Tab-separated table of C-alpha atoms and ligand atoms in Angstrom:
chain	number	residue	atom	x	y	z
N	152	UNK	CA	0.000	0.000	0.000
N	153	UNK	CA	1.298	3.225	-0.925
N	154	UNK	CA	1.706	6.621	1.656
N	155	UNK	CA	-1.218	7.822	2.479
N	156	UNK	CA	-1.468	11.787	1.984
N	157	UNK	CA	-2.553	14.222	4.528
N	158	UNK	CA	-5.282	16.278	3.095
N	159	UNK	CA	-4.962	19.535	2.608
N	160	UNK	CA	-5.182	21.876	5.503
N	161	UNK	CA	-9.131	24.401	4.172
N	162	UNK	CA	-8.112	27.722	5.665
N	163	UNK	CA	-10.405	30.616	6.085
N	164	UNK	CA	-8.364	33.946	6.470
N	165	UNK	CA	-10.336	37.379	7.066
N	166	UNK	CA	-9.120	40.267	5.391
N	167	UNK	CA	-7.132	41.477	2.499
N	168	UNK	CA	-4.963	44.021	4.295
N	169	UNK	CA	-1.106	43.210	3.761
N	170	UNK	CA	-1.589	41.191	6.714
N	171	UNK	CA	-3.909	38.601	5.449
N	172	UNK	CA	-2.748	39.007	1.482
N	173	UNK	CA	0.664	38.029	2.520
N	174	UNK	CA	-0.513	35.063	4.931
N	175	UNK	CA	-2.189	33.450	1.962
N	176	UNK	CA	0.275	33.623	0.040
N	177	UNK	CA	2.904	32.374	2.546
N	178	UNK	CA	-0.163	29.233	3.361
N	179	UNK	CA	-1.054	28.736	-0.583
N	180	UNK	CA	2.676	28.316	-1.287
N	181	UNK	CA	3.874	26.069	1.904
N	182	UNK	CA	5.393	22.593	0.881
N	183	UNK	CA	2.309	21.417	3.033
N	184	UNK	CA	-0.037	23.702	0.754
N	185	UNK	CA	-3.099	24.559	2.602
N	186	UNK	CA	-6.569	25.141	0.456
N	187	UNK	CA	-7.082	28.719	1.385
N	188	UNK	CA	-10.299	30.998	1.350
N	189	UNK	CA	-9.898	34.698	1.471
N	190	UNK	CA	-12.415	37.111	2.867
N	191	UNK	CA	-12.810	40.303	1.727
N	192	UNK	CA	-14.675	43.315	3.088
N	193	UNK	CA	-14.983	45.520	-0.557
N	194	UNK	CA	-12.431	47.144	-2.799
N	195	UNK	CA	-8.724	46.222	-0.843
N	196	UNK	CA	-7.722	49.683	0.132
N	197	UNK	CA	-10.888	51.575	0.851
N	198	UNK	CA	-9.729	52.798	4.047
N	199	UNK	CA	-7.878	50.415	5.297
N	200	UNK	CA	-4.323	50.527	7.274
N	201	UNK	CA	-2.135	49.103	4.232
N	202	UNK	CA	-4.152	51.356	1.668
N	203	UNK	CA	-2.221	54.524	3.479
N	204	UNK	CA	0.259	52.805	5.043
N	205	UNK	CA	3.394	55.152	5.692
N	206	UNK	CA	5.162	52.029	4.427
N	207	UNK	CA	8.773	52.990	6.860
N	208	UNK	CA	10.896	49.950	6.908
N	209	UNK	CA	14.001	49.907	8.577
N	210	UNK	CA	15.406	46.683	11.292
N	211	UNK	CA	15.416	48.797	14.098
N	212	UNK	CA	12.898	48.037	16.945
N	213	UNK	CA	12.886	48.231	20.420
N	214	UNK	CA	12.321	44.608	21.471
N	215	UNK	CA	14.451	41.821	20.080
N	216	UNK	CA	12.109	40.023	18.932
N	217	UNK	CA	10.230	42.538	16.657
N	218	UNK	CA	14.096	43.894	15.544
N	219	UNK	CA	14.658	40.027	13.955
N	220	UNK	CA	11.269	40.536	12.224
N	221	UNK	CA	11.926	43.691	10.923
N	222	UNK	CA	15.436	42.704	10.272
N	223	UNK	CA	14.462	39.663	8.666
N	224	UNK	CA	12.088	41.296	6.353
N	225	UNK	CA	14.496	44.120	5.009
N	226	UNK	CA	16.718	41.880	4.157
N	227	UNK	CA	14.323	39.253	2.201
N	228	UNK	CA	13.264	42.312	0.316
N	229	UNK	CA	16.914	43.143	-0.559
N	230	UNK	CA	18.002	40.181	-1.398
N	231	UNK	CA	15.046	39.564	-4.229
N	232	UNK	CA	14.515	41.237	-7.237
N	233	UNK	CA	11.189	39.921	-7.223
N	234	UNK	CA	9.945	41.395	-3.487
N	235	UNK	CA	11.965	44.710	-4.553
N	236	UNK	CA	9.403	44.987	-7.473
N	237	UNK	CA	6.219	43.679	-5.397
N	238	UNK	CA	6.925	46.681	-2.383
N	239	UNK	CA	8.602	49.240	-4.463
N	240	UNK	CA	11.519	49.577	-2.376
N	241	UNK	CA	12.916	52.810	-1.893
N	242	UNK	CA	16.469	52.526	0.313
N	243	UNK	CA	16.482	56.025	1.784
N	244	UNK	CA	18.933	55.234	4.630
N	245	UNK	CA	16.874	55.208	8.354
N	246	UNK	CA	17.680	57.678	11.130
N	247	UNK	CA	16.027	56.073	14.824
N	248	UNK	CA	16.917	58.648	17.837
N	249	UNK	CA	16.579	57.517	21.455
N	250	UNK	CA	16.386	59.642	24.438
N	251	UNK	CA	19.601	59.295	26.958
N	252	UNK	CA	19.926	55.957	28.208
N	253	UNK	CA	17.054	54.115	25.010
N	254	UNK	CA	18.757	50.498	24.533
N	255	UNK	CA	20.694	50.047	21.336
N	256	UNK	CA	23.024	46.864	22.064
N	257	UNK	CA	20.758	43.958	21.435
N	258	UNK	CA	18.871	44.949	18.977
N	259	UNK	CA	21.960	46.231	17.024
N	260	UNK	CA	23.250	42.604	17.487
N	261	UNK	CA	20.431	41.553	15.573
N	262	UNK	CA	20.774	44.320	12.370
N	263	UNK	CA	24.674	43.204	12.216
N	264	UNK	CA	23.102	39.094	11.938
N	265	UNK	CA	20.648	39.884	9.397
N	266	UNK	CA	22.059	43.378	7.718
N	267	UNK	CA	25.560	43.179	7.696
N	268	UNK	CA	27.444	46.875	7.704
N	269	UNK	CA	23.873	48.566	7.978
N	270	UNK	CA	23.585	49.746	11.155
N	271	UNK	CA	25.875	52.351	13.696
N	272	UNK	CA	25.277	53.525	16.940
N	273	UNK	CA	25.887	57.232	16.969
N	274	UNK	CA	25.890	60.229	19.707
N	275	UNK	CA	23.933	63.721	20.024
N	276	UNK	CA	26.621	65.640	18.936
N	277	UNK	CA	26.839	63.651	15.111
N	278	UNK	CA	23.548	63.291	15.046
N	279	UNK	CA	23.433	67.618	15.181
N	280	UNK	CA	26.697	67.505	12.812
N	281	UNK	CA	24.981	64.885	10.096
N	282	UNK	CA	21.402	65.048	10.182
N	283	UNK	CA	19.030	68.402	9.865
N	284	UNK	CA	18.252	68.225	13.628
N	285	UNK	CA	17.924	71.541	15.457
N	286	UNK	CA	16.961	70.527	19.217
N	287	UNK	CA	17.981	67.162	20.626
N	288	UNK	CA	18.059	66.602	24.518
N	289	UNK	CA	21.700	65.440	25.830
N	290	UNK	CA	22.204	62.052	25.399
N	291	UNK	CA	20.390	61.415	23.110
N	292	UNK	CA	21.677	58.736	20.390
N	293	UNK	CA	20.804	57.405	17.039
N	294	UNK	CA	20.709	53.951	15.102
N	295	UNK	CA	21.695	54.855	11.269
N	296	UNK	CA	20.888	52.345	8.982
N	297	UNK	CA	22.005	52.418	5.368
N	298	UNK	CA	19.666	49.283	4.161
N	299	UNK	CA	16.395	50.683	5.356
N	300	UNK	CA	13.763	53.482	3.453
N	301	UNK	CA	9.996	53.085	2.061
N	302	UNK	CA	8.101	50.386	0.736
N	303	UNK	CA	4.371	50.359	-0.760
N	304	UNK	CA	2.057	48.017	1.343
N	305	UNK	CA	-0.932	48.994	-0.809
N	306	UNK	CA	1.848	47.572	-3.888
N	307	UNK	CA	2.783	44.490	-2.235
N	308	UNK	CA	-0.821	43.630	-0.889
N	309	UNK	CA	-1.872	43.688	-4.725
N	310	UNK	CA	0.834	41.690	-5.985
N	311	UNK	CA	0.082	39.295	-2.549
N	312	UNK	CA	-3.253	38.661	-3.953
N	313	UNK	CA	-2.739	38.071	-7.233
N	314	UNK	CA	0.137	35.651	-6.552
N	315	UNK	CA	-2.116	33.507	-4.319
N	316	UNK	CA	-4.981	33.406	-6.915
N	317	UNK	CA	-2.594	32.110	-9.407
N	318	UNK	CA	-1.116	29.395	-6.795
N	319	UNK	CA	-5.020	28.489	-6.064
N	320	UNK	CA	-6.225	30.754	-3.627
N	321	UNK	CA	-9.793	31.807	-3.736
N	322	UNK	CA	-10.365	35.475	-2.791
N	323	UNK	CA	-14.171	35.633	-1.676
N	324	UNK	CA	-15.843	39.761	-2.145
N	325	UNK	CA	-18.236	38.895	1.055
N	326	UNK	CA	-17.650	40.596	4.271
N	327	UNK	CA	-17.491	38.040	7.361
N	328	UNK	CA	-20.922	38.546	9.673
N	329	UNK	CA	-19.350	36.008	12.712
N	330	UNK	CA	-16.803	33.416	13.093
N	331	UNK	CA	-17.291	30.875	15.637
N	332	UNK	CA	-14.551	28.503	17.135
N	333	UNK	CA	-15.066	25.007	15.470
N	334	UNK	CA	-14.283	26.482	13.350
N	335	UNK	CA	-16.204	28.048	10.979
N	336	UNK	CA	-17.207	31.592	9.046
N	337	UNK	CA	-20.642	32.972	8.588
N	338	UNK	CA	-20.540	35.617	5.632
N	339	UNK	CA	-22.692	38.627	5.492
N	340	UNK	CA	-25.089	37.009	3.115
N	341	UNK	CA	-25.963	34.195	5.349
N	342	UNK	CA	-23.891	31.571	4.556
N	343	UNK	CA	-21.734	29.178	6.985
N	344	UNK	CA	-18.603	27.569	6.186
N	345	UNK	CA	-16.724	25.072	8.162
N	346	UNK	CA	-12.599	24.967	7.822
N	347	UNK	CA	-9.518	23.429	9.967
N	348	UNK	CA	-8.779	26.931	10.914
N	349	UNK	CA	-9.975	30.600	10.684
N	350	UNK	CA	-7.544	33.606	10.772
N	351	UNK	CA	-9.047	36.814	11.832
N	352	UNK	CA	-6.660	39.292	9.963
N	353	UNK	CA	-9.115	42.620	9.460
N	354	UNK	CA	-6.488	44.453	11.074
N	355	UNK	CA	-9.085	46.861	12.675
N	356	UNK	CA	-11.705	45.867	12.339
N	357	UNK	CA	-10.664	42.666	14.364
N	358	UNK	CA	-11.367	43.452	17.762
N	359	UNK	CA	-15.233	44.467	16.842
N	360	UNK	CA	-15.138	41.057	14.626
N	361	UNK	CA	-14.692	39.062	17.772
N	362	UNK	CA	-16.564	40.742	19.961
N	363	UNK	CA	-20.128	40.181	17.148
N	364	UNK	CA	-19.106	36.671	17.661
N	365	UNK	CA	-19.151	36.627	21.061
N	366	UNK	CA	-15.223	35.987	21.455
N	367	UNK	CA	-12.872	38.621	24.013
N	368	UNK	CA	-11.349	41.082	22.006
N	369	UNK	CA	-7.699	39.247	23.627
N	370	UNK	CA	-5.755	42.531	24.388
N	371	UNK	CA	-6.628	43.769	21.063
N	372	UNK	CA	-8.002	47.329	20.340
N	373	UNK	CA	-7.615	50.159	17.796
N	374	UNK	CA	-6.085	53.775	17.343
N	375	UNK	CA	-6.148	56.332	15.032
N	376	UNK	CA	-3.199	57.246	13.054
N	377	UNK	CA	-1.946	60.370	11.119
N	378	UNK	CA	0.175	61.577	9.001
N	379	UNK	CA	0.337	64.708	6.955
N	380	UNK	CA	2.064	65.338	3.067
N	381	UNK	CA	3.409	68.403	2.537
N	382	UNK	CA	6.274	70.399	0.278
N	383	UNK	CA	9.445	71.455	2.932
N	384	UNK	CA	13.168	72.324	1.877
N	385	UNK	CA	14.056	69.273	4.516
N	386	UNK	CA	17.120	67.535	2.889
N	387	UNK	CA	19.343	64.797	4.202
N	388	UNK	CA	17.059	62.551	5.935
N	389	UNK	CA	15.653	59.761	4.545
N	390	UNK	CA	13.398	57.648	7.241
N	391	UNK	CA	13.478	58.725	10.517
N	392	UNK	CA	11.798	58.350	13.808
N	393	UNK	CA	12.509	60.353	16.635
N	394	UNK	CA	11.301	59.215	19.680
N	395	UNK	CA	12.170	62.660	21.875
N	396	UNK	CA	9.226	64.743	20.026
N	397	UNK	CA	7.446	61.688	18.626
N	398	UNK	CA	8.028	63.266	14.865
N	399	UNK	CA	8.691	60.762	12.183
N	400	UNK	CA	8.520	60.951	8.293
N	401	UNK	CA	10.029	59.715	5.080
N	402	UNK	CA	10.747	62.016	1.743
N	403	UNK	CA	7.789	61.517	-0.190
N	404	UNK	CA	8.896	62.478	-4.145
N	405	UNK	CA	10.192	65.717	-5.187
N	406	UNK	CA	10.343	68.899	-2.187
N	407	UNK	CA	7.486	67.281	-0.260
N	408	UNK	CA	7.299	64.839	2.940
N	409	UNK	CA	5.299	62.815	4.765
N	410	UNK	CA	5.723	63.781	8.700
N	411	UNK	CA	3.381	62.265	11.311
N	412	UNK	CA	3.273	62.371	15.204
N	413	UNK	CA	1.640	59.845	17.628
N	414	UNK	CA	-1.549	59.816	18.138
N	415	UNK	CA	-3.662	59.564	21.635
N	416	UNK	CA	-7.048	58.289	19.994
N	417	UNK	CA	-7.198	54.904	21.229
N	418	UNK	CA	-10.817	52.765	20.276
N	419	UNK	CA	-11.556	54.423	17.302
N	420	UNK	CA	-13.677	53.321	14.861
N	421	UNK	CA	-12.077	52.272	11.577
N	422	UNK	CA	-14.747	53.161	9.600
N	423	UNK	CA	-15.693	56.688	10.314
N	424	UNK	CA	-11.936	58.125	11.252
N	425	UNK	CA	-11.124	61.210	10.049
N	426	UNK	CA	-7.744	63.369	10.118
N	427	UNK	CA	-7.787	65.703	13.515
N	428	UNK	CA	-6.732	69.176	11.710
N	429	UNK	CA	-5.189	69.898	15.282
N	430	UNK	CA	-2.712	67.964	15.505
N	431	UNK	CA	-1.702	68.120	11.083
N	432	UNK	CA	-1.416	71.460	13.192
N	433	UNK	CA	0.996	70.402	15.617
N	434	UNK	CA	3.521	68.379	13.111
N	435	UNK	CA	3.674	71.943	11.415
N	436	UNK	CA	4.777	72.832	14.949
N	437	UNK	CA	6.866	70.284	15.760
N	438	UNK	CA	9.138	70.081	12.328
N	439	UNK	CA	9.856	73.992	12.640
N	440	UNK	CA	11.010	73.398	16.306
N	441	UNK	CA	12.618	69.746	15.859
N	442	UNK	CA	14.142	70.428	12.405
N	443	UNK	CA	14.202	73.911	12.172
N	444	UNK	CA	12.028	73.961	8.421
N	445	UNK	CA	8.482	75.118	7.606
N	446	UNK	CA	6.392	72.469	6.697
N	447	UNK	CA	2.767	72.898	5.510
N	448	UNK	CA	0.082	70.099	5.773
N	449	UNK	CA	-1.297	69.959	2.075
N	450	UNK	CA	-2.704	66.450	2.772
N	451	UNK	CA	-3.429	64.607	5.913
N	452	UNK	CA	-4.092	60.957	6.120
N	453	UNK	CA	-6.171	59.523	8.884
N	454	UNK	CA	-6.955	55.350	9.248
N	455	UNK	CA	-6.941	53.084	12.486
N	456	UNK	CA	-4.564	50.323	12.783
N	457	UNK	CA	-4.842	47.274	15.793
N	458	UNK	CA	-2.779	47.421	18.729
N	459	UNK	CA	-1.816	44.689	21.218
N	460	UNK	CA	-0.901	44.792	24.548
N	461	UNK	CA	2.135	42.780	23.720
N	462	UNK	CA	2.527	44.702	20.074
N	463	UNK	CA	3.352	42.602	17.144
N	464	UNK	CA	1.679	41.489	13.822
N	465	UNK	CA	1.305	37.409	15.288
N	466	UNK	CA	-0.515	34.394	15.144
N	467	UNK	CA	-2.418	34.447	18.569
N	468	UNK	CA	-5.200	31.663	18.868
N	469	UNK	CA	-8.320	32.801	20.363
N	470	UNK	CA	-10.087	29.333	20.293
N	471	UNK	CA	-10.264	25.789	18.319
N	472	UNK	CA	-8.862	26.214	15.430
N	473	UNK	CA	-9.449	30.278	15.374
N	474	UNK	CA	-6.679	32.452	15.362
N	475	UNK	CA	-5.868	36.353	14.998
N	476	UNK	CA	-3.341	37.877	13.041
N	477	UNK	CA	-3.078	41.271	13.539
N	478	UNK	CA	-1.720	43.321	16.836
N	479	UNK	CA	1.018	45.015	14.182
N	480	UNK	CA	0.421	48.044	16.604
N	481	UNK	CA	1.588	50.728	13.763
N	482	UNK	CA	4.115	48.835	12.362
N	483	UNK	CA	3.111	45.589	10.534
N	484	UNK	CA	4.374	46.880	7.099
N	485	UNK	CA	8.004	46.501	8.198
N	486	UNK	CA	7.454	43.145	9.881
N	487	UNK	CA	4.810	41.300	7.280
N	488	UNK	CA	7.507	39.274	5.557
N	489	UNK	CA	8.941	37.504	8.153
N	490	UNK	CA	5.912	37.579	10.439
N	491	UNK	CA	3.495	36.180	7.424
N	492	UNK	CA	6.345	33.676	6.551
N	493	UNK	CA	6.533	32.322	10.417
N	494	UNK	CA	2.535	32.601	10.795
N	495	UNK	CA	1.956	29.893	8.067
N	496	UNK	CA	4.247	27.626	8.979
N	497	UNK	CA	3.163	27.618	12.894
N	498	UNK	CA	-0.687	27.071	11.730
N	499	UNK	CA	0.446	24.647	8.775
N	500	UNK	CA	1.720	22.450	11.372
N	501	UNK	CA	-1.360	22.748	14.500
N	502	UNK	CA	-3.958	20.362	14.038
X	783	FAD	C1	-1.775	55.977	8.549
X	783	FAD	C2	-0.909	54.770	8.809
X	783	FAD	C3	0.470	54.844	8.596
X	783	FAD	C4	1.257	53.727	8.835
X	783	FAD	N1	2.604	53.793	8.592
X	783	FAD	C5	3.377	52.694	8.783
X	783	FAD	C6	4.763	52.734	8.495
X	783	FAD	O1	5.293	53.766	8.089
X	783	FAD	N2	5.492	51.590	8.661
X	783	FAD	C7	4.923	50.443	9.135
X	783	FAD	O2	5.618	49.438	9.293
X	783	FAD	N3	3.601	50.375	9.420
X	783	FAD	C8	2.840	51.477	9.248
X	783	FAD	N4	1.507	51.429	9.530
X	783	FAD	C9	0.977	50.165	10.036
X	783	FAD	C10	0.723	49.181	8.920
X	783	FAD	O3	0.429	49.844	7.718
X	783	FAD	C11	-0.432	48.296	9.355
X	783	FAD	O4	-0.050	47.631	10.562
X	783	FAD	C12	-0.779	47.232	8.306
X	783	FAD	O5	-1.044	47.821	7.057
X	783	FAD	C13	-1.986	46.449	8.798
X	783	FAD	O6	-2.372	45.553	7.788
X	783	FAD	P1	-3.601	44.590	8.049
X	783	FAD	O7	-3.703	43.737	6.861
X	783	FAD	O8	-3.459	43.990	9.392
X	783	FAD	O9	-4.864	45.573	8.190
X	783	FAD	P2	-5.651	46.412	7.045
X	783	FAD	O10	-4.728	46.904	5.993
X	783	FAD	O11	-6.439	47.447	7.786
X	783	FAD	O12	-6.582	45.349	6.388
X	783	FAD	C14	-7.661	44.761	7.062
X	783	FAD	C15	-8.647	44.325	5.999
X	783	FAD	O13	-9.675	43.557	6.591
X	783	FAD	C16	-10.869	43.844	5.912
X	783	FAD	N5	-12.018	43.481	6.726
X	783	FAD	C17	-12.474	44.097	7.846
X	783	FAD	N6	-13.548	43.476	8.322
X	783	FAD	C18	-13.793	42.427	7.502
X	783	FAD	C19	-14.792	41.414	7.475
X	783	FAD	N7	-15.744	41.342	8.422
X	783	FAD	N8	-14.761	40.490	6.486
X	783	FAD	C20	-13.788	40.548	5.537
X	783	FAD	N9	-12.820	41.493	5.516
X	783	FAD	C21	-12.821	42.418	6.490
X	783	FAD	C22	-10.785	45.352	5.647
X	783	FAD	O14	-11.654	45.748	4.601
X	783	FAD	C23	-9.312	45.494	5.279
X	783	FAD	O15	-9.101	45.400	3.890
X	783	FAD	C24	0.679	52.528	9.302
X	783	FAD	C25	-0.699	52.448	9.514
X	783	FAD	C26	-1.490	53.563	9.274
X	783	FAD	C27	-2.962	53.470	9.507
């Protein structure tokens, strides 16, 4: 008698976000190929996080763990021609500044595994010599990355989807009503549909998702984030993050850049956000003071992304067979390639 073959894995994913595009993909393409449904809530894009997406990528993060994702991604999208095309990679050099005392060493260690000669630790004082920085409090220091800049995640999510349609995918236009350990997926139009395992990845709209079907939202919640477009003679900085004043940006084409600060609107509701003119007010503010430039707000960008207590964009199992992925907490477009990648294989191989 001949080997006997497992049957394929039937996998239900919710939402076609960069999140869920890319987990198909990574589950359609497996060695242990899973059959995988998609679930889509309209157009892809129509307000959603990876439609606007900043797109910053750069290894740098705080933990270690979300600095060997990061990492990890960068450098898959270096190394392939193919993912260089798919994100639109733009290497802009990255520019992270601590406060006095922010913790460098460890995740550094990681950049030199995964990005070899990218990264270097530098002080206030070259950060003021190399970088247009006007105000920096003492002590402050800087992780400069030469292999970091922009990508697109409304690019790659397209090129995501198409990829898993052609490697047998099926992406299904019907919003998801409930999901129900089990597990299965009821779909706005009634009906019900059983599979091994259901992936809640409607970034966020997740938390409300869960909570229709009767499930604990699991740590997960949303906030609003901002960012404004505008023309400004900044010059030599590519990405940057400053963590002193909270600014951060990226050039954005010809005399014009895309500066955002944090915001504080926690629980809001993806689909009625809109951009708070105040604070497009206060990154006018804030680049004069930090950078020393004028900046005007010609466009500001307003969408809600999920955050998790424990951020991260992971697999986190909520029930039998029902899983989230989402929790990127403002940051799942640097992280989706290596998150996506290890996300597959850990529900590829749960029963
Ligand atoms: C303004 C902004 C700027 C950002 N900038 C950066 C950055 O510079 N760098 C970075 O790394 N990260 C950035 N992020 C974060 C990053 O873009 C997000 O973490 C990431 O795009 C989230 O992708 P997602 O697929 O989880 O969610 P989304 O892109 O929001 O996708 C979720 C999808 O689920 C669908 N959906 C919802 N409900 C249902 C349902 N019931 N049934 C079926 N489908 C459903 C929605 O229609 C949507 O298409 C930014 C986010 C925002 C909002």
């Amino acid at each position: 008698m001949g080997a006997t073959r497992r049957p394929a894995l039937r996998v239900a994913i919710v939402g076609g976000g960069v999140a869920g595009a890319l987990l198909a993909l990574r589950a359609v393409t497996a060695p242990a190929a899973a059959q995988v449904d998609l679930f889509t809530a309209g157009a892809p894009g129509q307000g959603d996080a990876s439609g606007v997406s900043g797109g910053l990528v750069r290894g740098f993060e705080a933990g270690t763990d979300a600095c060997r994702a990061a990492a990890e991604s960068v450098a898959e999208i270096r190394d392939s021609a193919v993912l260089r095309d798919w994100t639109g990679y733009q290497e802009t050099g990255s520019l992270y500044v601590l406060p006095d005392g922010g913790e460098t060493e460890g995740p550094v260690a990681v950049l030199a595994a995964y990005l070899p000669g990218s990264a270097e630790v530098i002080g206030r004082d070259r950060i003021l010599r190399d970088f247009p920085f006007r105000t920096l409090p003492d002590g402050a220091v800087a992780v400069v990355e030469r292999h970091a800049g922009h990508i697109s995640p409304q690019r790659l999510r397209t090129a995501a989807l198409r990829e898993a349609v052609a490697a047998g995918a099926t992406v299904r236009a019907t919003p998801v009503a409930v999901v129900t350990p089990g597990p299965s997926v009821r779909t706005a139009d009634g009906g019900e549909h059983p599979y091994d395992h259901v992936v809640l990845a409607a970034g966020a709209w997740t938390p409300r998702l869960l909570t229709r079907s009767g499930l604990p939202a699991g740590g997960l919640r949303t906030k609003q984030i901002q960012y404004s477009v505008g023309e400004t003679p900044l010059a030599g900085l590519g990405s940057f993050v400053d963590e002193n004043s909270g600014l951060y940006g990226r050039p954005y084409g010809d005399g014009a850049f895309l500066l955002g600060l944090p915001t504080d609107r926690w629980d809001a509701d993806p689909d009625t956000v809109r951009p708070d003119a105040s604070l497009a007010e206060r990154v006018e503010r804030c680049a004069e003071r930090v950078l020393g430039v004028p900046f005007a707000a010609g466009r500001t960008v307003a969408a809600c992304d999920c955050y998790h207590d424990t951020p991260g964009l992971l697999l986190r199992r909520v029930g039998p067979g029902l899983h989230t992925f989402t929790g990127g907490s403002g940051g799942a477009a640097k992280t989706v390639l290596s998150a996506s990648r290890t996300a597959a294989a850990t529900l590829l191989t749960s029963t």
